[in-house]
Structure formats: C-alpha cells, structure tokens
CSV table of C-alpha atoms and ligand atoms in Angstrom, one decimal:
chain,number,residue,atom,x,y,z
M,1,UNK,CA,11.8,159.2,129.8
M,2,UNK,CA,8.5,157.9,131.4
M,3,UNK,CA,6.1,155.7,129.1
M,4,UNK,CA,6.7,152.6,127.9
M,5,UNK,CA,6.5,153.2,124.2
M,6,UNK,CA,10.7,154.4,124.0
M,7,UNK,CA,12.6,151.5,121.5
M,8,UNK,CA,15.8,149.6,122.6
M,9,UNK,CA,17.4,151.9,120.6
M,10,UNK,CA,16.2,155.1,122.2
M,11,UNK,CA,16.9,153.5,125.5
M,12,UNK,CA,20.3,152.4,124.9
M,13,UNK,CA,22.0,155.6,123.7
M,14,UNK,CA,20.4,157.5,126.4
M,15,UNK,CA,21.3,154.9,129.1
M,16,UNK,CA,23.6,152.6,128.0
M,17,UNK,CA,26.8,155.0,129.1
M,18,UNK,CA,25.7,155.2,132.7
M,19,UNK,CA,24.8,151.3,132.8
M,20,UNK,CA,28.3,151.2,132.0
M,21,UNK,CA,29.2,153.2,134.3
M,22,UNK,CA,27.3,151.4,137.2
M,23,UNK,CA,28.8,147.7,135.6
M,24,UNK,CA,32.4,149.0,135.8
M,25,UNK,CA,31.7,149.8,139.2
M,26,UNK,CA,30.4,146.6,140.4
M,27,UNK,CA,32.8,144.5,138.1
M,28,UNK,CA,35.9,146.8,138.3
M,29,UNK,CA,36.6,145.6,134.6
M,30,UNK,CA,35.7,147.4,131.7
M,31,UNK,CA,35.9,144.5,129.3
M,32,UNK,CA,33.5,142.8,131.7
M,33,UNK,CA,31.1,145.8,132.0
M,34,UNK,CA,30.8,146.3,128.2
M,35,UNK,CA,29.2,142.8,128.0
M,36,UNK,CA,27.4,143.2,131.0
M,37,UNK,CA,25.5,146.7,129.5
M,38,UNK,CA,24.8,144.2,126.0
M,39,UNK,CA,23.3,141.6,128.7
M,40,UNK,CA,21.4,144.2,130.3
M,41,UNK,CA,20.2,145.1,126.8
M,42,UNK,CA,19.0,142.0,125.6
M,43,UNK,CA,17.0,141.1,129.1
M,44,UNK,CA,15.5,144.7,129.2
M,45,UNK,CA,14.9,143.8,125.6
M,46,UNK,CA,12.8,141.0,126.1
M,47,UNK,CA,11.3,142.2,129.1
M,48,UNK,CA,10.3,145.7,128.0
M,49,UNK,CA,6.2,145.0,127.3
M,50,UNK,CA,6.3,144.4,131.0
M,51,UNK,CA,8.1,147.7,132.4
M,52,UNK,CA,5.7,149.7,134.6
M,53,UNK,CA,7.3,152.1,136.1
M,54,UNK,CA,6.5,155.5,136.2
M,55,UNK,CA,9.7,157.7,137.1
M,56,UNK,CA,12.3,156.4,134.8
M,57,UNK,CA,13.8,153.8,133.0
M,58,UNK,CA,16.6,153.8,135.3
M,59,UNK,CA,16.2,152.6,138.1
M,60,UNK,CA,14.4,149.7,135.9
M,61,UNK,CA,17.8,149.0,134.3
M,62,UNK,CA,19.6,149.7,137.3
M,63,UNK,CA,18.2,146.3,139.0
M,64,UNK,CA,18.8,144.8,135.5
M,65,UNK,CA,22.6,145.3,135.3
M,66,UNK,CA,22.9,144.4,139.0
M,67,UNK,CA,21.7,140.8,138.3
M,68,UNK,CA,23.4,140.5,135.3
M,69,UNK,CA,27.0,141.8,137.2
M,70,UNK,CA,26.2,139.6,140.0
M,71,UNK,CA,26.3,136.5,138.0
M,72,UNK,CA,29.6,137.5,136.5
M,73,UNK,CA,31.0,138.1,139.7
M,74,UNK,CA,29.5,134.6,140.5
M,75,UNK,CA,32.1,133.3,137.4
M,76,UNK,CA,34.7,135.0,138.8
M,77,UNK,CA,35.0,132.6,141.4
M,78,UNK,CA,36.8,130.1,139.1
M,79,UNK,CA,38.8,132.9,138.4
M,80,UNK,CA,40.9,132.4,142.2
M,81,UNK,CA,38.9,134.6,143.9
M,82,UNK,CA,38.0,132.7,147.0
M,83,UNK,CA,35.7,133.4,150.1
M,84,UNK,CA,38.6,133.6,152.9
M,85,UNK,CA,40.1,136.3,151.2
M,86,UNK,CA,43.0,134.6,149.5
M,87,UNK,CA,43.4,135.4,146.2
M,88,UNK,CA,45.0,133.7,143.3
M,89,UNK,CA,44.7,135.7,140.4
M,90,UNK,CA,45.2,139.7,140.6
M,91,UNK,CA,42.4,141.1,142.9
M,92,UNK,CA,40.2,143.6,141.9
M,93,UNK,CA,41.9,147.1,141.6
M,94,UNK,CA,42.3,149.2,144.9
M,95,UNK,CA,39.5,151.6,145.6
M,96,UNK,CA,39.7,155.2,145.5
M,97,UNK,CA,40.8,156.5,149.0
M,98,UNK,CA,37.9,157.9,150.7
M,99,UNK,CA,35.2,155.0,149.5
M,100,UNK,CA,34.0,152.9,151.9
M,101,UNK,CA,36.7,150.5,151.5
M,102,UNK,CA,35.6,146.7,151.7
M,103,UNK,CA,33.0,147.3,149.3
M,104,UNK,CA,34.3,146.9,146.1
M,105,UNK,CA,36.3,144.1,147.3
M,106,UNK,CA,33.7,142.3,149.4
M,107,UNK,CA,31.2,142.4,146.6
M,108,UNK,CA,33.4,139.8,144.5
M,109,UNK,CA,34.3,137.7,147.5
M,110,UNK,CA,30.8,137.4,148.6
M,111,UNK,CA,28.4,137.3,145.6
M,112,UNK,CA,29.8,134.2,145.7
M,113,UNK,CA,28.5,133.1,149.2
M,114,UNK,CA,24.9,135.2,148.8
M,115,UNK,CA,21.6,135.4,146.9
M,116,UNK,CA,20.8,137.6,144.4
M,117,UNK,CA,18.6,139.9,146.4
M,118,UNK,CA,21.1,140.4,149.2
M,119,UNK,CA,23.8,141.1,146.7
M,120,UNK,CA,21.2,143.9,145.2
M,121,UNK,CA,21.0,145.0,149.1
M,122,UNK,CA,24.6,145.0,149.5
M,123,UNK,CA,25.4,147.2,146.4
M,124,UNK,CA,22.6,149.7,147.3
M,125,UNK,CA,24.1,150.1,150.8
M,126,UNK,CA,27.9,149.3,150.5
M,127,UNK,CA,28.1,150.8,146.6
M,128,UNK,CA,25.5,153.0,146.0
M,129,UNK,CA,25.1,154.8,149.2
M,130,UNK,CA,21.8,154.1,149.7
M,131,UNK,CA,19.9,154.3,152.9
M,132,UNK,CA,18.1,151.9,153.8
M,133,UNK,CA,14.3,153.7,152.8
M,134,UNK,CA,15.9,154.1,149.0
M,135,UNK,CA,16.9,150.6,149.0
M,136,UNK,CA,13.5,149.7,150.1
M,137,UNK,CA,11.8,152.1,147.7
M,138,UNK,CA,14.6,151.1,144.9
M,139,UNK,CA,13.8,147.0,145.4
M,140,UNK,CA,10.2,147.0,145.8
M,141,UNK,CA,10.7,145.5,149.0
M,142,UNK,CA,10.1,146.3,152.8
M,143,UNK,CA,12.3,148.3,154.8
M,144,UNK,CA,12.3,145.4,157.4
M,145,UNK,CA,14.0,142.8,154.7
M,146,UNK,CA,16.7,144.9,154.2
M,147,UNK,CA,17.1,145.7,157.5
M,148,UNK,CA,17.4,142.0,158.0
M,149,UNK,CA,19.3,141.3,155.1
M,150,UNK,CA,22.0,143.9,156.1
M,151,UNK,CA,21.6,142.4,160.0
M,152,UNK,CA,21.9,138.7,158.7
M,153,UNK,CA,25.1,139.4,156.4
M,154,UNK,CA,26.9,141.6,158.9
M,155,UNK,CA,26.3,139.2,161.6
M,156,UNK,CA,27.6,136.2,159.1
M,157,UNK,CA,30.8,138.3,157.7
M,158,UNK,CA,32.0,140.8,160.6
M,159,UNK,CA,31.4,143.9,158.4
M,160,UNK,CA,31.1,147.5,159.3
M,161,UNK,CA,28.2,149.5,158.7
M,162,UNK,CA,27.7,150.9,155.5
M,163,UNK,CA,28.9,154.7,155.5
M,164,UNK,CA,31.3,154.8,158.4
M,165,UNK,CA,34.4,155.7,157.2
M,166,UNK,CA,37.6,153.5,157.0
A,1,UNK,CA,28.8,164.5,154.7
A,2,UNK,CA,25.6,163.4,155.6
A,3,UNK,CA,23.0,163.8,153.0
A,4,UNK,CA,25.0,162.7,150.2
A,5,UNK,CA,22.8,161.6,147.4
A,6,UNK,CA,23.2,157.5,146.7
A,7,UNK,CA,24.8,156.7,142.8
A,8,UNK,CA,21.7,156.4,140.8
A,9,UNK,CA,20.6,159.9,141.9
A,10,UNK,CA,23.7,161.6,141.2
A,11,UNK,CA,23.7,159.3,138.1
A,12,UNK,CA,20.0,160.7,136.8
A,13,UNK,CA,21.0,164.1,137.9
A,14,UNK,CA,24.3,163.9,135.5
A,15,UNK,CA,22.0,162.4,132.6
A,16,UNK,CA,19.8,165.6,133.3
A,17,UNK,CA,17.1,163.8,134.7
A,18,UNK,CA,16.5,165.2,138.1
A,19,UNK,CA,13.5,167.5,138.5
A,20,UNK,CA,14.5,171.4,138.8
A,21,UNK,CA,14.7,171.5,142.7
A,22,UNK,CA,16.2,168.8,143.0
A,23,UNK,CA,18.7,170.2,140.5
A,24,UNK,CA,19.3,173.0,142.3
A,25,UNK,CA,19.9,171.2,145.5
A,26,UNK,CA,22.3,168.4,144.0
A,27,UNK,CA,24.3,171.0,142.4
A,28,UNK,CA,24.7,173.0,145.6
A,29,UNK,CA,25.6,169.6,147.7
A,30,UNK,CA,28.4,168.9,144.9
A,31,UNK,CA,29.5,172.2,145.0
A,32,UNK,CA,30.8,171.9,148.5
A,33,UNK,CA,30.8,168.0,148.7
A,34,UNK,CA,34.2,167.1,147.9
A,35,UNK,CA,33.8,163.4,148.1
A,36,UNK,CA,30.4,163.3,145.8
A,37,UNK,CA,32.3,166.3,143.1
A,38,UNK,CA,35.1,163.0,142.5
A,39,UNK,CA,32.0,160.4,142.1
A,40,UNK,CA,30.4,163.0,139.7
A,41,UNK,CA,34.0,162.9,137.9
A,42,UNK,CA,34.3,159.2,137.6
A,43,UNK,CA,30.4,158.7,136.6
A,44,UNK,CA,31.0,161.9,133.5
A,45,UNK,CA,34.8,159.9,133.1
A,46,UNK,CA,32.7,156.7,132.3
A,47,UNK,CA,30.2,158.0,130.6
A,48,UNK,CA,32.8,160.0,128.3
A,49,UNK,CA,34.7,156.6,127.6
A,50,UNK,CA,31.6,154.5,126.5
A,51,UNK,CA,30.5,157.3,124.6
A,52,UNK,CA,33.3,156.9,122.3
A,53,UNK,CA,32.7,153.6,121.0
A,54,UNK,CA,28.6,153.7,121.7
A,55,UNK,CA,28.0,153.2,118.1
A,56,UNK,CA,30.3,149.9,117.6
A,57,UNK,CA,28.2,148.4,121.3
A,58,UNK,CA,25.3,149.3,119.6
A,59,UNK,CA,26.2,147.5,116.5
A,60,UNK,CA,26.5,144.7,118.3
A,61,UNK,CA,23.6,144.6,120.2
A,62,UNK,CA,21.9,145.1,117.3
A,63,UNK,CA,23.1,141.7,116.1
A,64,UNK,CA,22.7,139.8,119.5
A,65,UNK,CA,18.8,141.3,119.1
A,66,UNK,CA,18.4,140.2,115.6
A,67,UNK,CA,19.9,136.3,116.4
A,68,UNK,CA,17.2,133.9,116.7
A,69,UNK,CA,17.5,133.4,120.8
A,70,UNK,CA,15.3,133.8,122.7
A,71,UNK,CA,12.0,132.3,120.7
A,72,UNK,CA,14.0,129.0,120.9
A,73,UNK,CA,15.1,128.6,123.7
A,74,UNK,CA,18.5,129.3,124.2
A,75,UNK,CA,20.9,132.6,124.7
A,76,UNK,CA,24.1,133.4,123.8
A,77,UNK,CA,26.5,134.4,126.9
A,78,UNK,CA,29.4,135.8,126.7
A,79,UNK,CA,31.2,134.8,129.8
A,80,UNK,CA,34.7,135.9,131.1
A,81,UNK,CA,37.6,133.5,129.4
A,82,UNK,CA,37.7,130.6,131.5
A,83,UNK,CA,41.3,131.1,133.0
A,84,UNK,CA,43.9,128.2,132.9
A,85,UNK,CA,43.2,126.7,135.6
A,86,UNK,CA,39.4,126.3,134.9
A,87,UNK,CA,40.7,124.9,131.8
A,88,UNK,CA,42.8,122.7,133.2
A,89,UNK,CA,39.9,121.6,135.6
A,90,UNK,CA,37.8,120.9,132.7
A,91,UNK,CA,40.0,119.1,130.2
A,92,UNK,CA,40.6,116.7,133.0
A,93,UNK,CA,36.7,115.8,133.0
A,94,UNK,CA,36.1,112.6,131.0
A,95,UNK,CA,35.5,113.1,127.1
A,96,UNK,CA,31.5,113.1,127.0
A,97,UNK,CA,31.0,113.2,122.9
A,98,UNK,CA,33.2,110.9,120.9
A,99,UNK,CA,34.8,110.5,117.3
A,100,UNK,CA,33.1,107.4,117.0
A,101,UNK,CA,30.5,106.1,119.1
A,102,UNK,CA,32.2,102.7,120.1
A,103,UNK,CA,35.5,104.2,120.5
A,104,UNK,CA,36.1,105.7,124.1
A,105,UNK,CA,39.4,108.1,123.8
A,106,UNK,CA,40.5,110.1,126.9
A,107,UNK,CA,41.1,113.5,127.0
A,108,UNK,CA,44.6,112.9,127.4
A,109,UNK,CA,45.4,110.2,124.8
A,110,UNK,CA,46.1,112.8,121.9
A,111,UNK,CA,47.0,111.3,118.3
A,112,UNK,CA,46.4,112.6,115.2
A,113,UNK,CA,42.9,113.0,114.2
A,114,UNK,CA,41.3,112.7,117.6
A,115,UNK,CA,38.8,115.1,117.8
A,116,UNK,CA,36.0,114.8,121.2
A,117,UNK,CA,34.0,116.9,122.6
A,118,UNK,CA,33.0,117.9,125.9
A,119,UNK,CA,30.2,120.0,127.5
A,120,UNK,CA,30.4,121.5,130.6
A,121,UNK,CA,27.1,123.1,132.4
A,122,UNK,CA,27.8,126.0,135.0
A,123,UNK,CA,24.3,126.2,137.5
A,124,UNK,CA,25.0,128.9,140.2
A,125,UNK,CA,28.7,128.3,141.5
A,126,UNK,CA,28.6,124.7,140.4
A,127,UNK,CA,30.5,123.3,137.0
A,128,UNK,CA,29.8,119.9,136.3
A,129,UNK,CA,30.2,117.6,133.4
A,130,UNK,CA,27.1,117.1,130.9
A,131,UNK,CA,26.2,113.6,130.1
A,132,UNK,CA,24.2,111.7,127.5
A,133,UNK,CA,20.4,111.7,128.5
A,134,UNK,CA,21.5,114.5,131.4
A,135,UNK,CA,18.8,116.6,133.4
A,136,UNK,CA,19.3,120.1,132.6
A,137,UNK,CA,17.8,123.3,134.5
A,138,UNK,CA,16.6,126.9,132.9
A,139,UNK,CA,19.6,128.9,133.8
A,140,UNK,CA,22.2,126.6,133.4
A,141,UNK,CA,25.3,127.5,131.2
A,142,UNK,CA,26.7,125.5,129.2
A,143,UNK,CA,30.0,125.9,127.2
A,144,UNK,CA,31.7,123.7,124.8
A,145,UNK,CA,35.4,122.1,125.2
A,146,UNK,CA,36.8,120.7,121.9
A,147,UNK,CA,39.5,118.8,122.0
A,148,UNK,CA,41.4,118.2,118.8
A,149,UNK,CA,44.6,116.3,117.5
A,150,UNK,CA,44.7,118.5,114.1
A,151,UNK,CA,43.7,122.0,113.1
A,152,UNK,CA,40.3,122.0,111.4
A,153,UNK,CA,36.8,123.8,111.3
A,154,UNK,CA,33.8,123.3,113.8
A,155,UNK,CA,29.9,123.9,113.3
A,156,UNK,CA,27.6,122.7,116.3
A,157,UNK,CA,23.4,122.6,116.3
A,158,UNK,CA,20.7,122.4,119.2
A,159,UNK,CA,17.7,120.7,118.2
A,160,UNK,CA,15.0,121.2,120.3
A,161,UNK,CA,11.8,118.8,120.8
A,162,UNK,CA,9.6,120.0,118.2
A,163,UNK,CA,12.9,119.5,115.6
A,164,UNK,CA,13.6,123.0,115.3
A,165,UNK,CA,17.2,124.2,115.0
A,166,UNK,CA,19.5,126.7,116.5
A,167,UNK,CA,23.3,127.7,115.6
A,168,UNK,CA,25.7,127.3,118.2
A,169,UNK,CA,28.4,127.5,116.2
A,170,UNK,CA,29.0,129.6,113.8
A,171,UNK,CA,27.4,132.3,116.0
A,172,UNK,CA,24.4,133.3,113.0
A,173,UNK,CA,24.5,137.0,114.0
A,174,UNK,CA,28.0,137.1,112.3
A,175,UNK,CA,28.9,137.2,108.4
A,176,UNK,CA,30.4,136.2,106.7
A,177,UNK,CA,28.9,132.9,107.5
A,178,UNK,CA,31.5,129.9,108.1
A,179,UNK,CA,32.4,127.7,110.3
A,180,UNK,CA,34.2,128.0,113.3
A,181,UNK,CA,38.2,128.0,112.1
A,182,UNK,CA,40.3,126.3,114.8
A,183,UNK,CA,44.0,127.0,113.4
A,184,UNK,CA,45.7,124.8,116.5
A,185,UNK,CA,45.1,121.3,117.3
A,186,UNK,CA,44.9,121.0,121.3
A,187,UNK,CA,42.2,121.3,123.9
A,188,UNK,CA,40.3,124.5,123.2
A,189,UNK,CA,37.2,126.6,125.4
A,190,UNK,CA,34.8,127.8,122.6
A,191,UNK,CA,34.0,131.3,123.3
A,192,UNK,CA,30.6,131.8,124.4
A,193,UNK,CA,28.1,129.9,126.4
A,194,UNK,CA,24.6,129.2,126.0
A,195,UNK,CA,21.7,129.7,129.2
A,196,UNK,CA,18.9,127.4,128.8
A,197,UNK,CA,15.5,129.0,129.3
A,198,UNK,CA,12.7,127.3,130.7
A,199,UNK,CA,11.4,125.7,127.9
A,200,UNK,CA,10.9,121.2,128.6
A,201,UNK,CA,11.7,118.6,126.6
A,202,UNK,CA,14.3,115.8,124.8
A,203,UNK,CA,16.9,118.4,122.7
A,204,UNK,CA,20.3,117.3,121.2
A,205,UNK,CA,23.4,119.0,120.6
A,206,UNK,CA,25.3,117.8,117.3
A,207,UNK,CA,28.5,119.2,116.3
A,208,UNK,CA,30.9,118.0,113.0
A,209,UNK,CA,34.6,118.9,113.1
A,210,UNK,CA,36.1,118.8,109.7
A,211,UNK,CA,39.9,119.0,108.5
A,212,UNK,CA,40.5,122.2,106.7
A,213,UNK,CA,40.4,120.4,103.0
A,214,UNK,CA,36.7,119.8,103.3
A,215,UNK,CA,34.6,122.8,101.9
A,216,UNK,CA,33.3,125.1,104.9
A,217,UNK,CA,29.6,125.4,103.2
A,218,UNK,CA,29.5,121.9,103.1
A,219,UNK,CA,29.9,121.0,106.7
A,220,UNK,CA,27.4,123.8,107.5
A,221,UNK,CA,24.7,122.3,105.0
A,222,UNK,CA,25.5,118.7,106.8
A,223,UNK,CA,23.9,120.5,109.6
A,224,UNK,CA,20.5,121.4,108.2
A,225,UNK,CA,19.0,118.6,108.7
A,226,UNK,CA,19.2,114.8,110.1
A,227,UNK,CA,18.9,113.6,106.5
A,228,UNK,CA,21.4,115.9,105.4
A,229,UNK,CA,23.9,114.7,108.0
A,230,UNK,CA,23.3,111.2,107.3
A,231,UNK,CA,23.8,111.7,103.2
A,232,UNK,CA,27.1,113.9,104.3
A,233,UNK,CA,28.4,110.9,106.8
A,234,UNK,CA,28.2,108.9,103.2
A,235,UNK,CA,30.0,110.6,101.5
A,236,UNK,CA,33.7,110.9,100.7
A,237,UNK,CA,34.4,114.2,102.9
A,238,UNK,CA,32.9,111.8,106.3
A,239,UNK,CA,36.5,110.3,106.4
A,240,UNK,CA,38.2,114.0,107.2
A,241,UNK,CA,35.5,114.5,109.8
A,242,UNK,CA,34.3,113.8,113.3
A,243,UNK,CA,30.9,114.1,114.7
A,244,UNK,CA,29.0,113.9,117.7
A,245,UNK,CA,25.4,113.9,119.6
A,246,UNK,CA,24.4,114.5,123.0
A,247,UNK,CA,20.9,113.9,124.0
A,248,UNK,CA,19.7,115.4,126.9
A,249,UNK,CA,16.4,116.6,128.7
A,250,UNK,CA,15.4,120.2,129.7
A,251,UNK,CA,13.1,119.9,132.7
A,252,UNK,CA,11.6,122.7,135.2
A,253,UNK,CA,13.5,121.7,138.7
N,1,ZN,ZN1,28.3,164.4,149.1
C-alpha cells in the first residue's frame, strides 16, 4: 500500500494486527496494546492528509504506535515501576531466552527518565534490531544523532551494546 | 546471526509486503535463523490473536472516530487504571470543585450527600492538582476524581471560549445515551482522561451529580446550556443534586 488515498478502514484491517503486535511488544500487556493500536488509529486518523511516504504505511504507523506506547509506559510510572530498578507492582513479564535481555525491561524503567526520540532510538536498537543506518533511515534523522543518542544513554545507564548477547 | 533483519522488516515480510528478492532472501535467513523463525512465530501468534476480535476494535474505533474530538479541542484517552496507590495519592489532594460554593468539605470528611469533585492534570511524569483559573498546556491529561457520600448518576461538560460544548461524561460515542451510573458511594477515578490540544482560551468544566430518583434525561438536558442549568438549579430535582465549575485557561507554554 503506497499512495495516500487508502481510508482508515483499509489501513486498519491491513495493519492494525501487526501494530498490535509491535504495542504488545513495547508494552508487554495486551490490554494496554489494544488501546494503544485505537490511539495509533485516531492520530494516524487525523494526521493522514499529511502522510508522504512513498514505501509503506508502515513504517508511518510504526513511529506512530511508538509515541503513543511511550507515553503509556510514561503512566506506568505511577504504576511502582521506579528508575533504580525496584519495583512495586509485578514487573513486566520475563523475556524470551535468547532476546537481548534488558530491553524489554529497560524500556519501562527508562521511558520514564528519556525523551521521546531517544526512546524511538532505544526501541529501534534494543527492540527492533535495527542498526544504526535503519534507525537513521527509519527516523528521518542523521546517523550521527543516534549514534549520540545511543552514546549519551549508554554512558548515563551502564548498558551494553545493543545485539551482544546476554 | 549477523544479518538478521530488524522487526518491521520481518513484520512487512509476514504482511507480504516485501519485494520478491527480498522474499526470497528473508525466507532463506529464517529458514536457518533459529532465533528470527521464533520472532516470525510470536509476530504470526499476535497477529493470529488480534485477528480474532479485529471486527469488535474496529467497531470501536469506529466510534472514537465518529465522537466530536478533535474539532473541539479535546481527546478522549484511555489510560491504564490508576492503581491504588495513585488513587490514594490523589484522594488525598484537596477537594478542587465543591457541593456548594461557600462550603469547603475535605476529601475525607464523608457524610451523606457530600459529593466533590476533583481534577487531576498528568503533563509528562508530573500529576498535579487542577485549580480554579489554572494554566493548562496542550498535552496535558486530565482525569476526573468524584468523590461521593451516596450512589447517584454523573454528567460532566467542557465549554470552550467560543461557548461551544463537549461531553465528558456520558462518553457521546456510546448509546444508549445516559448518564454516568455510579452504583457505590466513595471516592471513585472516572475512567478515561481527556488531552488538551493546542487550542487558547478561558474553557470551563461543569459537572452535576444527581441521586438516582432524579430522571437521567433530565440531568443531561441541565447540561445543554447555561440557561438550562440555571432553570434546572430552580427547580425541585436541584435539592437531590450537586454541581460544580471549574474555570480555567488553555494557553501555548
Ligand atoms: Zn536471524
């Protein structure tokens, strides 16, 4: 799906299921990531006269449902997650063996602490498995800010780099 | 294994979306990719699961799109249930919107018939009491807190500068149309908070609680309209009800 003329409709019942799919993973809550895809929905809703990109709607609503998990993640704050690691309420499910593990959990403690494009950064790196050219070319940003962004956060929260195995 | 393609691309190639080579290549790298053959299986897992109730989201989008939101300024949130705590946090904040304007009643001080109401704006990580005549900011969230000493039913209105009017409560993408039904007395979160847009100017939130004797359509037509509040606070039903305003300004920070 390239041009700009596809409806809401169209757009949700052909992407809608892997929005979800990228919101669960972010969120690790499928309650959460339901209402996150209907957020998504109503912004790329509103926003839709001014899509103009030329591959896909994806990655379009890819950036959308990251900003919309990242402020839920921002909520979840109140929720007893807390930025030394404590937690008072059940943390986020275990990730699968294998994934790069502090991700998942890191993302909640620190979307707290970060902006909104670093979070984007974070995901495409510590989530996604992005290098850093296809979270450049994803963004619409510079290879040197994420390359600063990823410096500037390591440097600030003693993580690994993104891909070495646990 | 190196070369592993990142989620989205693995994500278009599932929705069948990559171009032919690239097809051929991604399926290949699965094929002997153990790690990205299990993220292939959770992203067809997830997509399988919303699948199965795509038409209910849908229907609900649907009536989120066709609410009047956006044009007026304001958008309907569904956040994550404030947990106890958070409600404990802001039942403790003082009582903003009051019974009776020359009556001050704490949160805590609980008798029958007390009925206040208290708004609480969210702006990034911060939560923080909303006051008469407060600055808000586009982006800010703001959810409402009712605090009441008897069961009852609750409608609530934005008015913006220019006098136009948006539901809070009851939600108007829902039917049947009625007010909110509160079937406990205590200190409640509303579900659902409001984001302001960008939008400047004075706006007021007024909200009526009513016993459940007084007729439903009649505390939602008390709502219409400043005269039709005024004619309804005259009235005989007034004495089984409470209501509230809070002025405030939106402003560009
Ligand atoms: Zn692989």
């Amino acid at each position: 799906m390239t041009d700009a003329s596809h409806t809401v409709e169209e757009l949700f019942h052909r992407y809608a299921p892997v929005l979800f799919d990228r919101c669960v993973r972010i969120l690790r809550d499928r309650a959460d990531a339901e209402d996150a895809v209907q957020e998504t929905f109503v912004l790329a809703h509103r926003h839709l006269g001014s899509f103009r990109y030329g591959d896909s709607y994806l990655p379009w609503l890819y950036r959308i449902a990251s900003r919309v998990c990242f402020k839920v993640l921002r909520t979840r704050q109140r929720k007893g997650f807390t930025l030394d690691g404590r937690t008072d309420a059940a943390p986020a499910p275990a990730p699968r063996p294998g994934e790069a593990l502090d991700a998942q959990r890191q993302l909640v403690l620190l979307a707290q602490s970060v902006d909104e494009r670093t979070f984007q950064i974070l995901v495409g790196a510590y989530l996604d498995g992005m290098t850093q050219d296809e979270i450049a070319d994803h963004l619409g940003i510079s290879r040197r800010a994420v390359v600063k962004r990823l410096t500037q956060f390591r440097a600030r929260f003693g993580v690994a780099k993104e891909g070495s195995d646990a | 294994m190196p070369n592993c393609p990142n989620h989205l691309r693995l994500s278009q190639w599932a929705l069948g979306e990559a171009a032919p080579d690239e097809h051929r290549s991604l399926a290949a790298h699965v094929q002997g990719c153990s790690r990205c053959a299990a993220e292939l299986a959770d992203i067809q897992h997830n997509l399988a699961d919303y699948q199965s109730h795509a038409a209910r989201e849908w229907q609900r989008l649907q009536a989120r799109l066709a609410g009047p939101t956006a044009p007026i300024g304001w958008q309907r949130w569904r956040l994550p249930v404030l947990s106890v705590a958070s409600v404990a946090v802001a039942a403790s904040l003082a009582v903003i919107l009051l019974p009776n304007p020359t009556t001050v009643v704490a949160p805590e001080v609980r008798f029958k018939g007390a009925v206040s109401l208290q708004v609480v704006a969210e702006r990034g990580v911060e939560q923080f009491e909303v006051k008469a005549n407060a600055s808000l900011h586009a982006g800010d969230a703001l959810r409402l807190v009712l605090a009441a000493g008897t069961p009852g039913q609750f409608g609530a209105v934005l008015v913006d500068a220019m006098q136009a009017r948006t539901w809070l409560y009851p939600d108007p993408a829902r039917a049947p149309r009625a007010p909110l039904q509160l079937s406990a007395a205590g200190t409640q979160p509303l579900a659902d908070s409001f984001v302001l847009d960008a939008s400047q100017g004075a706006e007021r939130l007024i909200w009526l609680f009513c016993e459940p004797a007084v007729a439903g359509a009649e505390l939602l037509r008390a709502l219409e309209s400043d005269i039709a509040l005024a004619q309804f606070l005259q009235g005989a039903a007034a004495e089984q009800c409470h209501h509230g305003v809070l002025p405030f300004t939106k402003v560009v920070p």
